[in-house]
Amino acid sequence: MQSIISVANLSKTYASGFQALKRIDLEIRRGEIFALLGPNGAGKTTLIGIICGIVTPSEGRVLVDGHDIVTDYRAARSMIGLVPQELTTDAFETVWATVTFSRGLFGKPADPTHITKILKELSLWDKKDSKIMTLSGGMKRRVLIAKALSHQPQILFLDEPTAGVDVELRKDMWQVVRSLRDSGVTIILTTHYIAEAEDMADRIGVINNGDIILVEDKVELMRKLGTKQLTIELQKQLDAVPDALAAHRLTLSADGGNLVYTYDTQSERTGITALLAELNHAGIRFRDLHTTQSSLEDIFVDLVRQDR
Amino acid sequence: MTLNLRAIRAIYLFEMARTWRTPLQSILSPVISTSLYFVVFGSAIGSRITEIDGVSYGAFIVPGLIMLLLLTQSVSNASFGIYFPKFLGTIYELLSAPISFIEIVLGYVGAAATKSIILGLLILATAWLFVPLRIEHPVWMLAFLVLTAVTFSLFGFIIGIWADGIEKLQTVPLLIITPLTFLGGTFYSIGVLPPIWQTLTLFNPVVYLVSGFRWSFYGIADVDVGISLAVTLLFLALCLVAVWWIFKTGYRLKN
Ligand SMILES: Nc1ncnc2c1ncn2[C@@H]1O[C@H](COP(=O)(O)OP(=O)(O)OP(=O)(O)O)[C@@H](O)[C@H]1O
Ligand SMILES: [Mg+2]
């Protein structure tokens, strides 16, 4: 299947001389939710800006559904909706007027039914005649989403859509995103709430210092890089890990009450059975056992730290 | 290349809505402040000033005053129109839309010029109440009106792109346009100036605008009307080149 967005050898050096993107290659698959993660200043917004036409690339090429973003920008851009990171809205216009304006700007005929539907989905319907400046930050964020959806884009960029949005509305928003995906829209999002990416994304990309350091299927990524830990709560505290168990590379918690065993989920034998047998043999009694799995957040932090 | 007409319409209507939202400030106040000149110079003092080339003083200054209004209003409307999206950041939407700079210019400049033309016609109608007007060449009068409104809206658009602060935005109309217009023969025929000043005045482009516009009213001109037209078209061409260059380079619009 042909990628819907194809980024090749893309670099960006700002006028200040700062190189924000370093020869990036990236393929976005049709219909997926792609989460782009990276620390502050990694280059996420720059990358999105280039694809959407706001930032001029220094080098490289981007195709959107086969249309070059520079030479065939009309075709490329008409497919894309963008929700920017900054809360940049008009002030004196009404919600209805600004969303209608966006649709016209993208060359689509007026469609009040569609706009009504979007405003209702985003819980903005009762605010449709309010001036934007009278709205709260979270509401403004939703106005930006409504603007991006007003022209029925096939690709939606969400640059930190949940910053400053309360829990309830965040859920609603992800509901909207899911239903968009179900209708075939490709979604690229950035977020600093990594749990969100873990929940929502089909694939994850990690960018750091202008380099894409990883692109991976989410499930695969969790399986490959995820580790599991078995925590054994002891009946009696220990001073040190007994020599007999040294081969298992156990760690002892600070209070001496727990033994922690880290194992690889991918290997055929986890070694748990053997470990438990040896514990028994060494006469160490335990009260309870539990396992924890590393989250995407742990994986992300590890990756970025290693890359430094 | 096909233009995105709906986008031009969207920008145009959006900009016009901005005007209608503040009718007092954007329509009434320029009309009243210009009309004060007719009242003062037309009725009060005008009767004591001798006619110029057979035209009463009150009537003589009307074309120049309309020009003054056209220039300042066109420049400030068009420059604010594009400066605000830059300032607020909403320009992201224009840049990411499937439109070229041509649609942006047509939308913003079209709206600013429309507003100036409406104001110009309102002032003309008001002037009729206070001073004896006649228009010898109505078609040329309208042509100069539209041409000036469009040219200076384009000029304003360029200023709005160039300005990186509100101060620069206000400087140009206040420190350049207004003095040039006052010194450009709005209130006098440049024939009354000493010879050296007459020559210097010819470097003031507004002289040609005012002179041509006044010719369309009374058939009298300081400079040949053909030259007036040529200078106006030349300035329009310069503005178009500047806009084309901004379009090519993304000057002050894109990183
Ligand atoms: N207009 C600009 N001129 C110069 N440097 C810039 C400009 N815009 C961004 N940068 C720099 O480029 C780098 C990448 O910025 P970018 O906004 O793409 O990061 P980001 O990944 O979106 O970060 P965040 O998570 O904070 O939003 C940063 O170091 C930033 O300082
Ligand atoms: Mg960012």
Coordinates of C-alpha atoms and ligand atoms in Angstrom, one line a residue:
Chain A
M1 CA 0.0 0.0 0.0
Q2 CA 1.3 3.4 -1.0
S3 CA 2.1 5.8 1.9
I4 CA -0.2 8.8 2.2
I5 CA 2.7 11.0 3.2
S6 CA 6.3 10.4 2.1
V7 CA 9.1 12.5 3.5
A8 CA 12.5 12.0 2.0
N9 CA 15.8 13.5 3.0
L10 CA 14.1 16.5 4.6
S11 CA 16.3 19.1 6.3
K12 CA 15.5 22.5 7.8
T13 CA 17.9 25.1 8.9
Y14 CA 16.3 28.3 10.3
A15 CA 17.5 31.7 9.3
S16 CA 19.3 31.8 12.7
G17 CA 21.5 29.0 11.4
F18 CA 19.9 26.4 13.7
Q19 CA 19.4 23.1 12.1
A20 CA 16.0 21.8 13.4
L21 CA 15.6 18.8 11.1
K22 CA 18.5 16.6 9.8
R23 CA 17.7 14.6 6.7
I24 CA 14.6 13.0 7.8
D25 CA 12.9 10.1 6.1
L26 CA 9.4 9.1 7.2
E27 CA 6.4 7.3 5.6
I28 CA 2.9 7.7 7.0
R29 CA 0.5 4.9 6.2
R30 CA -2.9 5.6 4.8
G31 CA -5.6 5.5 7.6
E32 CA -3.3 5.1 10.6
I33 CA -2.9 7.1 13.7
F34 CA 0.7 8.0 14.0
A35 CA 2.1 9.5 17.2
L36 CA 5.2 11.6 16.9
L37 CA 6.9 11.8 20.2
G38 CA 9.9 13.8 21.2
P39 CA 11.2 16.2 23.9
N40 CA 10.7 20.0 23.6
G41 CA 12.6 21.5 20.7
A42 CA 13.0 18.1 19.0
G43 CA 11.6 19.4 15.7
K44 CA 8.0 18.0 15.7
T45 CA 6.3 21.3 15.0
T46 CA 8.9 22.1 12.4
L47 CA 8.2 18.9 10.6
I48 CA 4.5 19.4 10.6
G49 CA 5.0 23.0 9.5
I50 CA 6.9 21.9 6.5
I51 CA 4.3 19.3 5.4
C52 CA 1.5 21.8 5.8
G53 CA 3.2 24.7 4.0
I54 CA 4.0 27.0 6.9
V55 CA 7.7 26.5 6.9
T56 CA 9.8 26.3 3.8
P57 CA 12.1 23.2 3.7
S58 CA 15.8 23.8 3.2
E59 CA 16.3 20.4 1.5
G60 CA 14.4 17.3 0.7
R61 CA 11.0 16.4 -0.6
V62 CA 7.6 15.7 0.7
L63 CA 4.8 13.9 -1.2
V64 CA 1.2 14.0 0.1
D65 CA -0.8 11.3 -1.6
G66 CA 1.7 11.6 -4.5
H67 CA 1.4 15.4 -4.7
D68 CA 4.6 17.3 -4.1
I69 CA 4.0 19.9 -1.4
V70 CA 6.0 22.6 -3.3
T71 CA 5.1 22.1 -7.0
D72 CA 1.6 20.7 -6.5
Y73 CA 0.7 22.5 -3.2
R74 CA -2.9 23.0 -4.0
A75 CA -3.7 19.3 -4.3
A76 CA -1.5 18.5 -1.4
R77 CA -2.8 21.1 1.0
S78 CA -6.5 20.6 0.2
M79 CA -6.2 17.1 1.8
I80 CA -4.8 18.4 5.1
G81 CA -6.3 19.8 8.2
L82 CA -4.0 21.3 10.8
V83 CA -4.5 22.0 14.4
P84 CA -1.6 24.1 15.4
Q85 CA 0.2 23.9 18.8
E86 CA -0.2 27.5 19.7
L87 CA -3.7 28.8 20.5
T88 CA -3.9 31.2 17.5
T89 CA -7.4 32.4 17.0
D90 CA -9.3 35.4 15.8
A91 CA -10.7 37.5 18.6
F92 CA -13.8 39.3 17.6
E93 CA -15.3 36.8 15.2
T94 CA -17.9 34.3 16.3
V95 CA -17.1 30.6 16.4
W96 CA -19.5 30.0 13.6
A97 CA -18.0 32.7 11.4
T98 CA -14.4 31.5 11.9
V99 CA -15.2 27.9 11.2
T100 CA -17.2 28.8 8.1
F101 CA -14.3 31.0 6.9
S102 CA -11.9 28.0 7.2
R103 CA -14.1 25.9 5.0
G104 CA -14.3 28.7 2.3
L105 CA -10.5 29.2 2.5
F106 CA -10.0 25.6 1.5
G107 CA -12.3 26.1 -1.5
K108 CA -15.2 24.0 -0.3
P109 CA -18.8 25.1 -0.9
A110 CA -20.7 26.2 2.2
D111 CA -22.2 23.3 4.2
P112 CA -23.9 24.4 7.3
T113 CA -25.0 20.9 8.1
H114 CA -21.4 19.7 8.3
I115 CA -20.3 22.6 10.4
T116 CA -23.3 22.1 12.8
K117 CA -22.3 18.4 13.1
I118 CA -18.6 19.3 14.0
L119 CA -19.6 21.9 16.5
K120 CA -21.9 19.5 18.2
E121 CA -19.3 16.7 18.3
L122 CA -16.8 19.1 19.9
S123 CA -19.4 20.4 22.4
L124 CA -19.2 23.9 20.9
W125 CA -22.7 24.1 19.7
D126 CA -24.0 26.4 22.5
K127 CA -21.0 28.7 21.8
K128 CA -21.5 29.0 18.1
D129 CA -22.5 32.7 18.3
S130 CA -20.0 33.7 21.0
K131 CA -17.0 35.8 20.1
I132 CA -13.9 33.7 20.3
M133 CA -12.2 36.0 22.8
T134 CA -14.9 35.2 25.3
L135 CA -14.0 31.4 25.2
S136 CA -11.7 29.6 27.6
G137 CA -8.4 28.1 26.5
G138 CA -9.7 24.6 26.1
M139 CA -12.7 25.9 24.1
K140 CA -10.4 27.8 21.8
R141 CA -8.4 24.6 21.3
R142 CA -11.6 22.9 20.2
V143 CA -12.4 25.8 17.8
L144 CA -9.1 25.2 16.2
I145 CA -10.0 21.5 15.8
A146 CA -13.4 22.5 14.3
K147 CA -11.6 24.8 11.8
A148 CA -9.3 22.0 10.8
L149 CA -12.2 19.6 10.3
S150 CA -14.4 22.1 8.5
H151 CA -13.1 21.2 5.1
Q152 CA -13.3 17.4 5.6
P153 CA -9.6 16.7 5.3
Q154 CA -8.3 13.2 4.6
I155 CA -5.2 13.9 6.7
L156 CA -5.4 15.5 10.1
F157 CA -2.4 16.9 12.0
L158 CA -2.9 17.5 15.7
D159 CA 0.1 19.3 17.3
E160 CA -0.4 18.7 21.0
P161 CA -4.2 18.8 20.8
T162 CA -4.8 17.9 24.5
A163 CA -2.6 20.6 26.0
G164 CA -4.8 22.5 28.4
V165 CA -7.9 20.4 27.8
D166 CA -9.7 18.9 30.8
V167 CA -10.0 15.1 31.3
E168 CA -13.7 14.9 30.3
L169 CA -13.2 16.8 27.1
R170 CA -10.0 15.0 26.3
K171 CA -12.0 11.8 26.3
D172 CA -14.6 13.3 23.9
M173 CA -11.8 14.5 21.7
W174 CA -10.2 11.1 21.4
Q175 CA -13.6 9.8 20.6
V176 CA -13.8 12.2 17.7
V177 CA -10.3 11.2 16.6
R178 CA -11.2 7.5 16.7
S179 CA -14.4 8.0 14.7
L180 CA -12.4 10.0 12.2
R181 CA -9.9 7.2 11.9
D182 CA -12.8 4.8 11.4
S183 CA -14.0 6.9 8.5
G184 CA -10.6 6.6 6.9
V185 CA -8.8 9.8 8.0
T186 CA -5.1 9.5 8.6
I187 CA -4.1 11.2 11.8
I188 CA -0.7 12.4 12.9
L189 CA -0.5 13.7 16.4
T190 CA 2.1 14.9 18.8
T191 CA 1.7 14.8 22.6
H192 CA 3.7 14.9 25.7
Y193 CA 1.2 12.7 27.5
I194 CA 2.8 9.4 26.3
A195 CA 0.0 7.4 27.8
E196 CA -2.3 9.0 25.2
A197 CA 0.0 7.8 22.4
E198 CA 0.0 4.4 24.0
D199 CA -3.8 4.4 24.0
M200 CA -4.4 5.9 20.6
A201 CA -1.6 5.3 18.2
D202 CA -1.1 2.5 15.6
R203 CA 2.5 3.5 15.1
I204 CA 5.0 5.6 17.1
G205 CA 7.8 7.8 15.8
V206 CA 10.3 9.3 18.1
I207 CA 12.2 12.4 17.1
N208 CA 15.1 13.9 19.0
N209 CA 17.4 16.7 18.1
G210 CA 16.1 16.8 14.5
D211 CA 16.6 13.1 13.9
I212 CA 13.9 10.4 13.7
I213 CA 15.4 7.8 16.0
L214 CA 12.7 5.3 15.8
V215 CA 9.5 4.4 13.9
E216 CA 7.7 1.3 15.0
D217 CA 4.4 -0.4 15.2
K218 CA 3.2 0.3 18.7
V219 CA 2.4 -3.3 19.7
E220 CA 5.7 -4.4 18.2
L221 CA 7.5 -1.7 20.0
M222 CA 6.1 -2.6 23.4
R223 CA 6.9 -6.2 22.8
K224 CA 10.4 -5.6 21.6
L225 CA 11.6 -2.9 24.0
G226 CA 9.2 -3.6 26.8
T227 CA 10.6 -5.5 29.8
K228 CA 8.7 -7.1 32.6
Q229 CA 9.5 -7.2 36.2
L230 CA 8.5 -9.8 38.8
T231 CA 8.4 -8.5 42.3
I232 CA 8.6 -11.0 45.1
E233 CA 7.4 -9.8 48.5
L234 CA 9.4 -11.7 51.1
Q235 CA 8.1 -12.8 54.5
K236 CA 11.4 -12.0 56.1
Q237 CA 13.8 -9.2 55.1
L238 CA 17.1 -10.0 53.6
D239 CA 20.4 -8.2 54.0
A240 CA 21.7 -9.2 50.5
V241 CA 20.7 -11.4 47.6
P242 CA 21.7 -14.9 48.6
D243 CA 24.7 -16.3 46.7
A244 CA 22.7 -19.3 45.6
L245 CA 20.5 -17.0 43.5
A246 CA 23.3 -14.8 42.0
A247 CA 22.8 -16.3 38.6
H248 CA 19.4 -14.7 38.2
R249 CA 20.7 -11.2 38.6
L250 CA 18.1 -10.2 41.2
T251 CA 18.0 -6.9 42.9
L252 CA 17.0 -6.4 46.4
S253 CA 14.8 -3.4 47.4
A254 CA 16.3 -0.8 49.7
D255 CA 14.3 -2.1 52.7
G256 CA 15.3 -5.7 52.0
G257 CA 11.6 -6.7 51.8
N258 CA 11.4 -7.3 48.0
L259 CA 13.3 -9.2 45.4
V260 CA 13.0 -7.9 41.9
Y261 CA 13.5 -10.1 38.8
T262 CA 13.7 -8.4 35.4
Y263 CA 13.1 -10.6 32.4
D264 CA 12.7 -10.3 28.7
T265 CA 9.2 -11.0 27.4
Q266 CA 10.5 -12.1 24.0
S267 CA 12.8 -14.9 25.2
E268 CA 11.4 -18.4 25.1
R269 CA 12.1 -19.1 28.7
T270 CA 11.4 -16.4 31.2
G271 CA 13.2 -18.4 33.9
I272 CA 10.4 -17.8 36.4
T273 CA 9.8 -21.4 37.2
A274 CA 13.4 -22.1 37.8
L275 CA 13.7 -19.0 40.0
L276 CA 10.8 -19.9 42.1
A277 CA 12.1 -23.5 42.6
E278 CA 15.5 -22.2 43.7
L279 CA 13.9 -19.7 46.1
N280 CA 12.0 -22.6 47.6
H281 CA 15.2 -24.6 47.8
A282 CA 17.1 -21.8 49.5
G283 CA 14.3 -21.7 52.1
I284 CA 13.2 -18.2 51.2
R285 CA 9.5 -17.8 51.8
F286 CA 7.4 -15.1 50.1
R287 CA 4.1 -13.5 50.8
D288 CA 3.1 -12.4 47.4
L289 CA 4.2 -12.0 43.7
H290 CA 3.3 -9.4 41.1
T291 CA 4.5 -8.4 37.7
T292 CA 4.7 -5.0 36.1
Q293 CA 5.3 -4.2 32.4
S294 CA 7.3 -1.2 31.3
S295 CA 5.1 1.5 29.7
L296 CA 5.7 3.4 26.5
E297 CA 6.8 6.2 28.7
D298 CA 9.6 4.2 30.1
I299 CA 10.6 3.1 26.6
F300 CA 10.5 6.7 25.4
V301 CA 12.6 8.0 28.3
D302 CA 15.2 5.3 27.7
L303 CA 15.4 6.0 24.0
V304 CA 15.8 9.7 24.3
R305 CA 18.4 9.3 27.1
Q306 CA 20.4 6.9 25.1
D307 CA 20.4 9.2 22.1
R308 CA 21.8 12.1 24.0
Chain B
M1 CA -3.9 27.7 -13.2
T2 CA -7.4 28.0 -11.7
L3 CA -7.9 30.4 -8.9
N4 CA -9.6 29.3 -5.7
L5 CA -12.5 31.7 -6.0
R6 CA -14.2 30.5 -2.9
A7 CA -11.1 31.3 -0.9
I8 CA -11.0 34.8 -2.3
R9 CA -14.6 35.2 -1.5
A10 CA -14.1 33.9 2.1
I11 CA -11.2 36.3 2.7
Y12 CA -13.1 39.2 1.1
L13 CA -16.3 38.7 3.1
F14 CA -14.3 38.1 6.3
E15 CA -12.5 41.5 5.8
M16 CA -15.7 43.3 4.9
A17 CA -17.4 41.9 8.0
R18 CA -14.6 43.4 10.0
T19 CA -15.5 46.8 8.6
W20 CA -19.3 46.5 9.3
R21 CA -18.6 45.4 12.8
T22 CA -17.3 48.8 13.7
P23 CA -19.3 51.2 11.5
L24 CA -18.7 54.2 13.7
Q25 CA -14.9 53.9 13.6
S26 CA -14.5 52.6 10.1
I27 CA -17.2 54.6 8.2
L28 CA -18.7 57.4 10.2
S29 CA -15.5 58.9 11.7
P30 CA -13.6 59.4 8.4
V31 CA -16.6 60.8 6.7
I32 CA -17.2 63.3 9.5
S33 CA -13.6 64.4 9.9
T34 CA -13.3 65.0 6.1
S35 CA -16.6 66.8 6.0
L36 CA -15.4 69.3 8.6
Y37 CA -13.0 70.6 5.9
F38 CA -16.0 71.4 3.6
V39 CA -17.8 73.1 6.4
V40 CA -14.8 75.2 7.4
F41 CA -13.3 76.0 4.0
G42 CA -16.4 75.7 1.9
S43 CA -18.9 77.7 3.8
A44 CA -17.0 79.6 6.5
I45 CA -13.7 80.7 5.2
G46 CA -14.0 79.7 1.6
S47 CA -16.1 82.7 0.6
R48 CA -13.2 85.0 1.6
I49 CA -10.7 83.1 -0.5
T50 CA -10.6 84.0 -4.2
E51 CA -11.6 81.4 -6.8
I52 CA -8.9 79.3 -8.3
D53 CA -9.1 78.9 -12.1
G54 CA -12.8 79.8 -11.8
V55 CA -13.6 77.2 -9.2
S56 CA -14.7 78.3 -5.7
Y57 CA -12.2 77.4 -3.0
G58 CA -14.6 75.0 -1.2
A59 CA -15.1 73.1 -4.4
F60 CA -11.4 73.2 -5.4
I61 CA -10.3 71.3 -2.3
V62 CA -12.9 68.5 -2.6
P63 CA -10.9 66.2 -5.0
G64 CA -7.7 66.6 -3.0
L65 CA -9.6 65.8 0.3
I66 CA -11.1 62.7 -1.3
M67 CA -7.6 61.7 -2.4
L68 CA -6.3 62.3 1.1
L69 CA -9.0 60.0 2.5
L70 CA -8.5 57.3 -0.2
L71 CA -4.8 57.2 0.4
T72 CA -4.8 57.1 4.2
Q73 CA -7.8 54.7 4.4
S74 CA -6.5 52.3 1.7
V75 CA -3.1 52.1 3.3
S76 CA -4.3 51.7 6.8
N77 CA -7.1 49.2 6.0
A78 CA -5.0 46.9 3.9
S79 CA -2.0 47.1 6.2
F80 CA -4.0 46.3 9.3
G81 CA -5.9 43.6 7.4
I82 CA -2.8 41.5 6.8
Y83 CA -0.8 42.6 9.8
F84 CA -3.4 41.2 12.3
P85 CA -3.2 37.6 11.1
K86 CA 0.6 37.9 11.3
F87 CA 0.4 39.4 14.7
L88 CA -2.2 37.0 16.1
G89 CA -0.6 34.0 14.4
T90 CA -3.8 33.1 12.4
I91 CA -1.7 33.5 9.3
Y92 CA -0.9 29.8 9.7
E93 CA -4.3 29.1 8.2
L94 CA -3.6 31.3 5.1
L95 CA -0.3 29.6 4.6
S96 CA -1.6 26.1 5.0
A97 CA -4.6 26.6 2.7
P98 CA -4.6 25.4 -0.9
I99 CA -4.3 29.0 -2.2
S100 CA -1.5 31.1 -3.7
F101 CA -0.5 34.5 -2.7
I102 CA -2.6 35.8 -5.6
E103 CA -5.8 34.8 -3.8
I104 CA -4.6 36.3 -0.5
V105 CA -3.8 39.6 -2.3
L106 CA -7.1 39.7 -4.2
G107 CA -9.1 39.0 -1.0
Y108 CA -7.3 41.5 1.3
V109 CA -6.6 44.2 -1.3
G110 CA -10.1 43.8 -2.8
A111 CA -11.8 44.3 0.5
A112 CA -9.6 47.3 1.5
A113 CA -10.1 49.0 -1.9
T114 CA -13.9 48.4 -1.8
K115 CA -14.1 50.1 1.6
S116 CA -12.1 53.1 0.4
I117 CA -14.2 53.4 -2.7
I118 CA -17.4 53.4 -0.6
L119 CA -15.9 56.0 1.7
G120 CA -14.8 58.1 -1.2
L121 CA -18.3 58.1 -2.7
L122 CA -19.8 58.9 0.7
I123 CA -17.5 61.9 1.0
L124 CA -18.4 63.0 -2.5
A125 CA -22.1 62.8 -1.6
T126 CA -21.5 64.8 1.6
A127 CA -19.5 67.4 -0.2
W128 CA -22.4 68.0 -2.6
L129 CA -24.4 69.2 0.4
F130 CA -21.9 72.0 1.3
V131 CA -20.1 73.1 -1.9
P132 CA -21.1 73.6 -5.5
L133 CA -19.6 70.6 -7.3
R134 CA -19.4 69.7 -10.9
I135 CA -17.9 66.6 -12.5
E136 CA -16.9 67.1 -16.1
H137 CA -15.5 63.6 -16.7
P138 CA -17.4 61.2 -14.5
V139 CA -15.9 58.1 -16.1
W140 CA -12.4 59.3 -15.5
M141 CA -13.3 60.4 -12.0
L142 CA -14.4 56.9 -11.2
A143 CA -11.4 55.4 -13.0
F144 CA -9.0 57.5 -10.9
L145 CA -11.0 56.7 -7.7
V146 CA -10.8 53.0 -8.3
L147 CA -7.2 53.0 -9.6
T148 CA -6.0 55.0 -6.6
A149 CA -7.9 52.8 -4.1
V150 CA -6.5 49.6 -5.6
T151 CA -3.0 50.9 -5.9
F152 CA -2.7 52.2 -2.4
S153 CA -4.5 49.2 -0.9
L154 CA -1.7 47.1 -2.5
F155 CA 0.8 49.5 -1.1
G156 CA -0.8 49.1 2.3
F157 CA -0.7 45.4 2.0
I158 CA 3.0 45.5 1.4
I159 CA 3.5 47.7 4.4
G160 CA 1.4 45.3 6.5
I161 CA 3.7 42.5 5.5
W162 CA 6.8 44.5 6.0
A163 CA 5.8 45.9 9.4
D164 CA 7.0 43.9 12.4
G165 CA 5.4 46.2 15.0
I166 CA 2.3 48.3 15.3
E167 CA 4.5 51.5 15.3
K168 CA 5.7 50.9 11.8
L169 CA 2.2 50.3 10.7
Q170 CA 1.0 53.7 11.9
T171 CA 4.2 55.6 10.8
V172 CA 3.7 55.3 7.1
P173 CA 0.2 56.8 6.9
L174 CA 1.0 59.5 9.4
L175 CA 4.5 60.5 8.5
I176 CA 4.5 59.9 4.8
I177 CA 1.0 59.8 3.2
T178 CA -0.6 62.7 5.1
P179 CA 2.3 65.2 4.7
L180 CA 2.7 64.3 1.0
T181 CA -1.0 64.8 0.5
F182 CA -1.1 68.2 2.3
L183 CA 2.0 69.3 0.3
G184 CA 0.6 67.8 -2.9
G185 CA -1.7 70.5 -3.9
T186 CA -4.8 69.5 -2.0
F187 CA -5.3 73.0 -0.7
Y188 CA -3.7 75.1 -3.4
S189 CA -2.7 75.0 -7.0
I190 CA 1.0 74.4 -7.3
G191 CA 1.1 77.3 -9.7
V192 CA 1.0 79.6 -6.7
L193 CA 4.3 78.3 -5.3
P194 CA 7.7 79.9 -5.9
P195 CA 9.5 78.3 -8.9
I196 CA 12.0 76.3 -6.9
W197 CA 9.1 74.7 -4.8
Q198 CA 7.2 74.0 -7.9
T199 CA 10.1 71.9 -9.2
L200 CA 10.5 70.1 -5.9
T201 CA 6.8 69.4 -5.7
L202 CA 7.0 67.5 -8.9
F203 CA 8.9 64.8 -7.0
N204 CA 5.9 64.3 -4.8
P205 CA 3.8 61.5 -6.4
V206 CA 0.6 62.6 -4.7
V207 CA 0.7 65.8 -6.8
Y208 CA 0.0 63.7 -9.9
L209 CA -2.9 61.9 -8.2
V210 CA -4.6 65.0 -6.9
S211 CA -4.0 66.9 -10.2
G212 CA -5.5 64.1 -12.3
F213 CA -8.4 63.6 -10.0
R214 CA -9.2 67.3 -9.9
W215 CA -9.0 67.4 -13.7
S216 CA -11.8 64.9 -13.9
F217 CA -13.9 67.3 -11.8
Y218 CA -13.2 70.7 -13.2
G219 CA -11.0 70.2 -16.3
I220 CA -8.2 72.1 -14.7
A221 CA -4.8 70.4 -13.8
D222 CA -1.4 71.3 -12.5
V223 CA 0.2 68.6 -14.6
D224 CA -1.0 67.0 -17.8
V225 CA -3.6 64.4 -17.1
G226 CA -1.8 61.8 -19.2
I227 CA 1.2 62.1 -16.9
S228 CA -1.0 61.8 -13.9
L229 CA -2.4 58.6 -15.2
A230 CA 1.1 57.3 -16.2
V231 CA 2.5 58.0 -12.7
T232 CA -0.5 56.2 -11.1
L233 CA 0.0 53.2 -13.3
L234 CA 3.7 53.2 -12.7
F235 CA 3.2 53.1 -8.9
L236 CA 0.6 50.4 -9.4
A237 CA 3.2 48.4 -11.4
L238 CA 5.9 49.0 -8.7
C239 CA 3.5 47.7 -6.0
L240 CA 2.7 44.6 -8.2
V241 CA 6.4 43.9 -8.6
A242 CA 6.9 44.2 -4.9
V243 CA 4.0 41.9 -4.1
W244 CA 5.3 39.4 -6.7
W245 CA 8.7 39.4 -5.0
I246 CA 7.1 38.8 -1.6
F247 CA 5.2 36.0 -3.1
K248 CA 8.3 34.5 -4.6
T249 CA 10.4 34.7 -1.5
G250 CA 7.9 34.3 1.3
Y251 CA 9.3 37.5 2.8
R252 CA 8.3 37.9 6.4
L253 CA 5.6 35.3 6.0
K254 CA 7.4 32.0 6.1
N255 CA 10.3 30.7 8.1
Ligands
LIG1 N1 11.5 30.5 13.7 C1 12.5 29.8 14.2 N2 13.7 30.3 14.1 C2 14.8 29.7 14.7 N3 14.7 28.5 15.4 C3 13.5 28.0 15.5 C4 12.3 28.6 14.9 N4 11.3 27.8 15.2 C5 11.8 26.7 15.9 N5 13.1 26.9 16.1 C6 14.0 25.9 16.8 O1 13.9 24.6 16.2 C7 13.9 23.6 17.1 C8 12.7 22.7 16.9 O2 11.5 23.5 17.2 P1 10.1 22.8 17.2 O3 9.1 23.9 17.4 O4 9.9 22.1 15.9 O5 10.1 21.8 18.4 P2 9.0 20.8 18.9 O6 9.5 19.4 18.8 O7 7.7 21.1 18.3 O8 9.0 21.2 20.5 P3 7.8 21.4 21.5 O9 7.6 20.0 22.1 O10 8.4 22.3 22.6 O11 6.6 21.9 20.8 C9 13.9 24.3 18.5 O12 15.2 24.2 18.9 C10 13.5 25.7 18.2 O13 14.2 26.6 19.1
MG2 MG 6.0 21.8 18.9

